[in-house]
PDB file of C-alpha atoms in Angstrom:
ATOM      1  CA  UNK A 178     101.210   6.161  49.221  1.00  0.00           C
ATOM      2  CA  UNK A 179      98.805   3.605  47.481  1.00  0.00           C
ATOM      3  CA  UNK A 180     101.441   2.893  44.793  1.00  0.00           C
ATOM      4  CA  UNK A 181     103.205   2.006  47.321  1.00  0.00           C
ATOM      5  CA  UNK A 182     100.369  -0.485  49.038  1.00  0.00           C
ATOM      6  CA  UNK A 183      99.292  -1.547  45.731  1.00  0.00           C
ATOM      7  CA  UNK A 184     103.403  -2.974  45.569  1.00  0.00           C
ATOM      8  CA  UNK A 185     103.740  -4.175  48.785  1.00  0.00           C
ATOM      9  CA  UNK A 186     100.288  -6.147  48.429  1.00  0.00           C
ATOM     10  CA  UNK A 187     101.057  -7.171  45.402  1.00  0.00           C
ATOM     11  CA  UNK A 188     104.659  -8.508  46.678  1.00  0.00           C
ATOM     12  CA  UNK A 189     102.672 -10.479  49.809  1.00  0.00           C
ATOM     13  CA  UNK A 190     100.520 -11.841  47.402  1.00  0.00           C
ATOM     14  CA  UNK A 191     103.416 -13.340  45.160  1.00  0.00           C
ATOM     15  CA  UNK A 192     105.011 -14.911  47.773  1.00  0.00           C
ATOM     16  CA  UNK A 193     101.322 -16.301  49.131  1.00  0.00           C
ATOM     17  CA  UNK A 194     100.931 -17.927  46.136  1.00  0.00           C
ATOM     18  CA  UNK A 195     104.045 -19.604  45.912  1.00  0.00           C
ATOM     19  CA  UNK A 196     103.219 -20.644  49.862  1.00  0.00           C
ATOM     20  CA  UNK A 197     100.140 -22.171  48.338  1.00  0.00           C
ATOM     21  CA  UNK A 198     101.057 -23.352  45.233  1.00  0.00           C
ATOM     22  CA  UNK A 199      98.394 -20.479  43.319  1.00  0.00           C
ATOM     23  CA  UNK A 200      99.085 -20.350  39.901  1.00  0.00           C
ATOM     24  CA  UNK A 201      97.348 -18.705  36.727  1.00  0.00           C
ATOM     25  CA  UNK A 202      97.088 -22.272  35.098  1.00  0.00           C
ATOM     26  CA  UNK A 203      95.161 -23.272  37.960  1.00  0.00           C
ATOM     27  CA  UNK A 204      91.475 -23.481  37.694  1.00  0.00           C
ATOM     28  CA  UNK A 205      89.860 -24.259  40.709  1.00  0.00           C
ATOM     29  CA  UNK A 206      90.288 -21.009  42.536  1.00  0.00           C
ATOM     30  CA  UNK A 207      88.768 -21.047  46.154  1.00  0.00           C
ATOM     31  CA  UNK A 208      87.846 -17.723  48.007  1.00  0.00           C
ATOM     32  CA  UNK A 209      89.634 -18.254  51.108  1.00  0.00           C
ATOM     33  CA  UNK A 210      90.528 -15.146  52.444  1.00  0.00           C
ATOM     34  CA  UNK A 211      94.382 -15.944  53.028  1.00  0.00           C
ATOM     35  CA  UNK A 212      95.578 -12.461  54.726  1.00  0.00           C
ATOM     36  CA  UNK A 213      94.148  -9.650  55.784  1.00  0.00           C
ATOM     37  CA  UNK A 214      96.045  -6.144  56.352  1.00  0.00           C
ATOM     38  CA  UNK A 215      94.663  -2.524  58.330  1.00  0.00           C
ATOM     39  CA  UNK A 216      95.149   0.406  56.550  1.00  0.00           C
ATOM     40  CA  UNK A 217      95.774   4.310  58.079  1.00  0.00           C
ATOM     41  CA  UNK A 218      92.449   4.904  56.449  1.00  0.00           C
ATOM     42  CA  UNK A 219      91.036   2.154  58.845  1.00  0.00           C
ATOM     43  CA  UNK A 220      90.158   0.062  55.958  1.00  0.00           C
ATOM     44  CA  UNK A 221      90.556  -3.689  55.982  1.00  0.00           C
ATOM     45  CA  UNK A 222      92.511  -4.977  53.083  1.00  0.00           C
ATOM     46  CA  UNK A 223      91.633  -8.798  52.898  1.00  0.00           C
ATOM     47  CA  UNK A 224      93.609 -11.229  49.762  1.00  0.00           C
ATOM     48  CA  UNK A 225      91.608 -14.174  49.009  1.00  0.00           C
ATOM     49  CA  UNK A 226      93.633 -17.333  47.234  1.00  0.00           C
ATOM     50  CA  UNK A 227      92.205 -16.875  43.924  1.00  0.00           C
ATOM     51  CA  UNK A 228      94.184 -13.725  43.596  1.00  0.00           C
ATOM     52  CA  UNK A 229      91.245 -11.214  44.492  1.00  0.00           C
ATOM     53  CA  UNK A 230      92.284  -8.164  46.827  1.00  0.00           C
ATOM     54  CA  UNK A 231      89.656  -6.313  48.660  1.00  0.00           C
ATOM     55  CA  UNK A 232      89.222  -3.164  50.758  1.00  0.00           C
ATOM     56  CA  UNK A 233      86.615  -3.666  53.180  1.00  0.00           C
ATOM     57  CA  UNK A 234      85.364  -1.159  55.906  1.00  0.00           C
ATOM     58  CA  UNK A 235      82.638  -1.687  58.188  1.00  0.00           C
ATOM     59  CA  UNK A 236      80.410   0.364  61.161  1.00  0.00           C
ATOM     60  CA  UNK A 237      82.155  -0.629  63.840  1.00  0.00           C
ATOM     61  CA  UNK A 238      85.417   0.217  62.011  1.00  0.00           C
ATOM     62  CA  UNK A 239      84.342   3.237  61.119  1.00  0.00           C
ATOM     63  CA  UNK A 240      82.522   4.118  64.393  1.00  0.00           C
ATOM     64  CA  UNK A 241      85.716   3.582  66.819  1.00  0.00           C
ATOM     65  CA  UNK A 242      88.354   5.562  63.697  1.00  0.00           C
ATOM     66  CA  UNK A 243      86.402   8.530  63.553  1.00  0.00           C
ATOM     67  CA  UNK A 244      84.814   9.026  67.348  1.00  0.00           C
ATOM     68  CA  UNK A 245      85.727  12.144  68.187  1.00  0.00           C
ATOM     69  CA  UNK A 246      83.855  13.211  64.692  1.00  0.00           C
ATOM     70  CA  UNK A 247      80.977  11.154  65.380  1.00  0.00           C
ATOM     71  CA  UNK A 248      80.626  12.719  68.838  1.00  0.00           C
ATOM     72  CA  UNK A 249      80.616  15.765  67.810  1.00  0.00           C
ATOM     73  CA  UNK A 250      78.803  15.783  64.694  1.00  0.00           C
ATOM     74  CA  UNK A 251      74.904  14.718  65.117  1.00  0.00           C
ATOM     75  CA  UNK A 252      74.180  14.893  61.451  1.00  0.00           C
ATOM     76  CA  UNK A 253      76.964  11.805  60.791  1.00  0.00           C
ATOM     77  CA  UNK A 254      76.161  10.156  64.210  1.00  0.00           C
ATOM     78  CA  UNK A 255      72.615   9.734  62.753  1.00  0.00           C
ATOM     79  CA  UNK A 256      73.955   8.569  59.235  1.00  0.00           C
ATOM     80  CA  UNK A 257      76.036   5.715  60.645  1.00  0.00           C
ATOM     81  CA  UNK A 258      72.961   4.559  63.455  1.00  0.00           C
ATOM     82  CA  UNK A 259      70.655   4.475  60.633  1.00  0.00           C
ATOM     83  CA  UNK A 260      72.916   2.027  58.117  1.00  0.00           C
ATOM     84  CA  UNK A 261      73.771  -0.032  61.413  1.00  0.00           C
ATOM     85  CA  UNK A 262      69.810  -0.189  61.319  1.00  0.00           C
ATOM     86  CA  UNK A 263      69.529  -2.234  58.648  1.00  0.00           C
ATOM     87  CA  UNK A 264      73.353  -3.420  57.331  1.00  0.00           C
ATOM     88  CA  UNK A 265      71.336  -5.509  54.568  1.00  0.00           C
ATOM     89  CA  UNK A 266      69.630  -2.645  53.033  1.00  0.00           C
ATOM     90  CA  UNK A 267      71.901  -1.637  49.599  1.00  0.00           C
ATOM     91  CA  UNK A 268      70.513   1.433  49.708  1.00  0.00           C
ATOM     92  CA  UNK A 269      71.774   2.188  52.848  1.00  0.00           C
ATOM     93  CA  UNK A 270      75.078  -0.093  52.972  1.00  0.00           C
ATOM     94  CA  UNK A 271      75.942   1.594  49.615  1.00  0.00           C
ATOM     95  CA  UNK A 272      76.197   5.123  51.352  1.00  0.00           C
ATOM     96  CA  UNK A 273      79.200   4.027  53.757  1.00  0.00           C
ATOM     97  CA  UNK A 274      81.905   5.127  51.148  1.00  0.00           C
ATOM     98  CA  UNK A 275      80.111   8.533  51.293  1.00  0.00           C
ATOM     99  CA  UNK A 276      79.898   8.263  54.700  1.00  0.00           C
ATOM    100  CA  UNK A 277      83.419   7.639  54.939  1.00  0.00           C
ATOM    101  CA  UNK A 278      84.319  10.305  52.811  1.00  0.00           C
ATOM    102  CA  UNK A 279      82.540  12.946  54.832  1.00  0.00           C
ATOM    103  CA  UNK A 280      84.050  11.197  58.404  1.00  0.00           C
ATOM    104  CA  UNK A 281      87.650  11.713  56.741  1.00  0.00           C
ATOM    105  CA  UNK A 282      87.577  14.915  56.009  1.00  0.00           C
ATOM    106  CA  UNK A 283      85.862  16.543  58.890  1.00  0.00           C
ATOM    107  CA  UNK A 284      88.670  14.888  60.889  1.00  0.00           C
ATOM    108  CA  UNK A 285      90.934  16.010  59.110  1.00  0.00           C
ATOM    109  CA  UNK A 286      89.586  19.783  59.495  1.00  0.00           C
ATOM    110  CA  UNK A 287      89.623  19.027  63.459  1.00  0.00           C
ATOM    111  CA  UNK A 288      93.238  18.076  62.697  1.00  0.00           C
ATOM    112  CA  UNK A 289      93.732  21.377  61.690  1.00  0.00           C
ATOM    113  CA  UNK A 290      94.206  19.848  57.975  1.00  0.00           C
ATOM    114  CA  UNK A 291      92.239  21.631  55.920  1.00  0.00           C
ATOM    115  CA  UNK A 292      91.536  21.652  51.778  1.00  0.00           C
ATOM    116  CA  UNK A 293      93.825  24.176  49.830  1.00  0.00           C
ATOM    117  CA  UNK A 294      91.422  23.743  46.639  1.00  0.00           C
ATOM    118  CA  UNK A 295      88.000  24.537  46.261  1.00  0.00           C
ATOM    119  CA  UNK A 296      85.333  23.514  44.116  1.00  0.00           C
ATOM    120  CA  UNK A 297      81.970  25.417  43.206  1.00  0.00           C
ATOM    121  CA  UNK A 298      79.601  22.629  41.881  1.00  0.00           C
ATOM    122  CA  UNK A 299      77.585  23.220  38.575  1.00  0.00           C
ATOM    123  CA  UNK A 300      76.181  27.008  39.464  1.00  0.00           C
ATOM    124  CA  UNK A 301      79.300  29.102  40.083  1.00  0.00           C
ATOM    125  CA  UNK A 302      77.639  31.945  37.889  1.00  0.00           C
ATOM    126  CA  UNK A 303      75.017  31.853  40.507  1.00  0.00           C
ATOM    127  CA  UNK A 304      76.920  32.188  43.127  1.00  0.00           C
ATOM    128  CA  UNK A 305      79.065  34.839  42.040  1.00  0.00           C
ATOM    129  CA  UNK A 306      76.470  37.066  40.538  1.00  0.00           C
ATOM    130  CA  UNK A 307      74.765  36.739  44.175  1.00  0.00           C
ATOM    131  CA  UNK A 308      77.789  37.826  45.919  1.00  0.00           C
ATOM    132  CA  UNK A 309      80.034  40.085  43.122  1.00  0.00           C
ATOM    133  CA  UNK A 310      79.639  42.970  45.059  1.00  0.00           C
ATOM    134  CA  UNK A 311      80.968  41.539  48.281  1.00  0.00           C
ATOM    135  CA  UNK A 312      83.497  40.073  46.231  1.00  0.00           C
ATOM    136  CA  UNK A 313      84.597  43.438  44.227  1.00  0.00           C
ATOM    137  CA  UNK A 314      84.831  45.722  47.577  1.00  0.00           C
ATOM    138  CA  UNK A 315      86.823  43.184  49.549  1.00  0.00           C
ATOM    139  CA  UNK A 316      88.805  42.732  46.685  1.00  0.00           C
ATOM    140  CA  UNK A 317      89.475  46.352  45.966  1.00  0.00           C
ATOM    141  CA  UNK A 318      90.721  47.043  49.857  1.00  0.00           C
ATOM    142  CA  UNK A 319      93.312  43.990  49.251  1.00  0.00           C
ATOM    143  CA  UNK A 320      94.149  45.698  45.840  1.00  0.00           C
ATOM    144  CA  UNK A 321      93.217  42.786  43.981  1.00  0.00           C
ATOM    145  CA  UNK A 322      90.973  44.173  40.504  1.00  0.00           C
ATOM    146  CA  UNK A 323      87.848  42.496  39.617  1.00  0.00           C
ATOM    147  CA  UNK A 324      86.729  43.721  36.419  1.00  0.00           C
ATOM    148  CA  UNK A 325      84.043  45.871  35.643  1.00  0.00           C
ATOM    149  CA  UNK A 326      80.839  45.794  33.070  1.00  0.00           C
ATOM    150  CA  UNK A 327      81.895  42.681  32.152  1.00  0.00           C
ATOM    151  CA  UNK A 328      79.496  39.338  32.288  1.00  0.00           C
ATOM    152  CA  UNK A 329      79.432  36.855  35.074  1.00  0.00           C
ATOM    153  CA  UNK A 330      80.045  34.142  33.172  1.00  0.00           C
ATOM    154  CA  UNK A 331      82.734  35.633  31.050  1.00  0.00           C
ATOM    155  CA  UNK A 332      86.253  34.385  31.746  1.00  0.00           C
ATOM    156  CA  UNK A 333      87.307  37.593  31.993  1.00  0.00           C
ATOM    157  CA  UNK A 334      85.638  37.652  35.295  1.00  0.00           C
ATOM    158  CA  UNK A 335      85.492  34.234  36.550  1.00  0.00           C
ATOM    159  CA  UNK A 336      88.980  33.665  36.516  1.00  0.00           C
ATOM    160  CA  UNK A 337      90.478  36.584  38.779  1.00  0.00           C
ATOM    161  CA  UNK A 338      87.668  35.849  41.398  1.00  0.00           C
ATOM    162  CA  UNK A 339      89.287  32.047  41.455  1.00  0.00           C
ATOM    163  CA  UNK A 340      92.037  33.434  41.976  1.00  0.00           C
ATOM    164  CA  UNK A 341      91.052  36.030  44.872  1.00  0.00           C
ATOM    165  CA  UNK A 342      89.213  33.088  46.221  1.00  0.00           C
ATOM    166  CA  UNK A 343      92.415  30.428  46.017  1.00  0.00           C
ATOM    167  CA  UNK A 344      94.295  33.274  47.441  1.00  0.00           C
ATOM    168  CA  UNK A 345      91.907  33.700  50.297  1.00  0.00           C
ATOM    169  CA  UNK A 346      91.918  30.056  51.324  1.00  0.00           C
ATOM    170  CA  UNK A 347      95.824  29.374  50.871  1.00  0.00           C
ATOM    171  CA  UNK A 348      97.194  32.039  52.201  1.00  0.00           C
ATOM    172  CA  UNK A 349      94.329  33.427  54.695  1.00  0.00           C
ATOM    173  CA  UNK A 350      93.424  32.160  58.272  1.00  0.00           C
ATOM    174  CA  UNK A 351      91.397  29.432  58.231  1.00  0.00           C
ATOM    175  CA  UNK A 352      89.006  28.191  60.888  1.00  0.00           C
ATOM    176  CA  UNK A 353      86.205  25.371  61.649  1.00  0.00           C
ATOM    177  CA  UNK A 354      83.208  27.658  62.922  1.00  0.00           C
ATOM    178  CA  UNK A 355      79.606  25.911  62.281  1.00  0.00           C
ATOM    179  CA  UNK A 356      77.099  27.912  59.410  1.00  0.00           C
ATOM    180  CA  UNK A 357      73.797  27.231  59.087  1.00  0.00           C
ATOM    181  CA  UNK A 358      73.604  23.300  58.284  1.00  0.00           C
ATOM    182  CA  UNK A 359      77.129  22.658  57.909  1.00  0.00           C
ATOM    183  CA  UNK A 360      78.564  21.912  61.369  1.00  0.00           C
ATOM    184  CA  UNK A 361      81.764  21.206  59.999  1.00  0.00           C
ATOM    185  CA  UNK A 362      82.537  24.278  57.862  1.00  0.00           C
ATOM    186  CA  UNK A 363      85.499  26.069  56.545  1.00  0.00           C
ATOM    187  CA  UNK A 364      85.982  30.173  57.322  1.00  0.00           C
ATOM    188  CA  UNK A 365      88.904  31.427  55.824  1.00  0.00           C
ATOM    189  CA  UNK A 366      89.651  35.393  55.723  1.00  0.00           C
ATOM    190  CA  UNK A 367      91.646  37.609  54.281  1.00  0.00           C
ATOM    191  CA  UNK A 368      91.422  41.335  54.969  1.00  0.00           C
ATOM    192  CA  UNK A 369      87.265  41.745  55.276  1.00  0.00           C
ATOM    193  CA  UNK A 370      87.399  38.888  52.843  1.00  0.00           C
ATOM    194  CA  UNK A 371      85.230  35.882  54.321  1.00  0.00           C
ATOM    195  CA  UNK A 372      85.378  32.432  51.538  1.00  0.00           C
ATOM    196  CA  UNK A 373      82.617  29.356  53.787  1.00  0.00           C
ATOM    197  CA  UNK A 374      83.058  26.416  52.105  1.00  0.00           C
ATOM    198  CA  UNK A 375      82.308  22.714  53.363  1.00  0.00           C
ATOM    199  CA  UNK A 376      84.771  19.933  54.930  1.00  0.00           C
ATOM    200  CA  UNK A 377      85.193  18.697  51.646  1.00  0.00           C
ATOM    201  CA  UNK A 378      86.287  22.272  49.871  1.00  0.00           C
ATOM    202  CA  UNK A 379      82.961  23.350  48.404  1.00  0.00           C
ATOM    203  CA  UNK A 380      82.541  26.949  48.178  1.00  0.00           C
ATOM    204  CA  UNK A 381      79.626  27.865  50.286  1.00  0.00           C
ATOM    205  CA  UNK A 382      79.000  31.817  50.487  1.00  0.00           C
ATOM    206  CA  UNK A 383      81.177  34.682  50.407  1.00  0.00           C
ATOM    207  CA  UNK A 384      81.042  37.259  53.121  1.00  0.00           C
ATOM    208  CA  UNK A 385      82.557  40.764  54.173  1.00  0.00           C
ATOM    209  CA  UNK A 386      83.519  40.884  57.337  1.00  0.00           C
ATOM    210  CA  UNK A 387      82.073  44.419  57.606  1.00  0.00           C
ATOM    211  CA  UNK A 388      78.667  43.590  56.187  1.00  0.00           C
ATOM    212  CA  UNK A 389      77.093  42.095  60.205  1.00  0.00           C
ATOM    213  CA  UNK A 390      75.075  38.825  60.179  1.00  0.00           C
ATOM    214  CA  UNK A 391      76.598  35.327  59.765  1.00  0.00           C
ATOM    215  CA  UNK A 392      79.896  37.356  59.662  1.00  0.00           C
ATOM    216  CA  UNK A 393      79.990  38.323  63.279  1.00  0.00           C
ATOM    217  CA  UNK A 394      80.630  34.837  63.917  1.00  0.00           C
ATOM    218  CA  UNK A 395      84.198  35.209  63.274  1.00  0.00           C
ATOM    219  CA  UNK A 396      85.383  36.981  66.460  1.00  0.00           C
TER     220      UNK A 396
END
């Protein structure tokens, strides 16, 4: 898809510049913006006549794409008012592409879209020593073998709980039910097998259905 932008903007541009009479040996470039082209993404792609091409995405873009996120998410409602706060501010303006991130893929979980990889952030030891036993019983009634006596952050152990885990989230029911701060997250089960992770894929927590709690949310 954006090989395919990148050559169709690239073809518009061509033909702009012949329009205009643009060429490299030309010195005085201006910074007319000469097109300008919506996205899916609800960006703004905008081709000046010096050749530049920019993608360009501002609040009010972004508030009337993603509304039905916004509306139901306080946490990104209150992002968004507080960069339309102060536009100027670069340390606010600068968070929009995070911001935009986040709004894309929580609407793309309401869309029923969700993320078939997931990623554990710099202390997956942590959070598989914290929740091996879970882990090994759930995997055990699926007949999937975790290893015994052998150390967290050994291969030998890591790698079958990835793939319990990937196996979980790919092949597993998946639904958006809210935990803890993270209105937006990802439940997938499998057997008693429970994987959280955020919109974005993050592994969250592991659960067993069987163990009460946060796991009687999934009903």
């Amino acid at each position: 898809m954006k090989h395919r932008m990148k050559n169709f903007l690239e073809a518009k541009w061509n033909g702009l510049k012949e329009k205009l009479g643009i060429n490299k040996s030309n010195k005085k470039y201006s910074t007319e913006i000469v097109s300008e082209y919506q996205t899916t993404s609800g960006h703004t792609i905008k081709i000046t006549s010096d050749g530049r091409i920019f993608r360009c995405s501002n609040c009010e873009e972004l508030e009337n794409l993603y509304k039905t996120v916004l509306d139901s998410d306080e946490e990104l409602r209150r992002w968004l008012d507080t960069i339309k706060q102060d536009p100027t501010n670069p340390e606010l303006s600068s968070q929009l592409v995070k911001l935009e991130e986040r709004l894309e893929n929580v609407a793309k979980v309401q869309k029923g879209i969700f993320p078939k990889q997931t990623s554990y952030g710099d202390n997956k030891k942590s959070k598989f020593r914290k929740h091996q036993n879970d882990i090994r019983t759930t995997a055990e009634e699926l007949g999937v073998e975790i290893p015994k006596g052998v150390k967290i952050k050994s291969e030998e152990f890591q790698k079958p709980v990835v793939q319990f885990i990937d196996d979980i989230v790919k092949t597993g029911e998946t639904r958006q039910i809210p935990y803890k701060e993270y209105t937006n997250a990802l439940w997938s089960r499998k057997g008693n097998a429970i994987v959280i992770r955020q919109a974005d894929g993050t592994f969250v927590t592991f659960l067993n259905a069987c163990g009460g709690g946060s796991a009687l949310q999934w009903k």
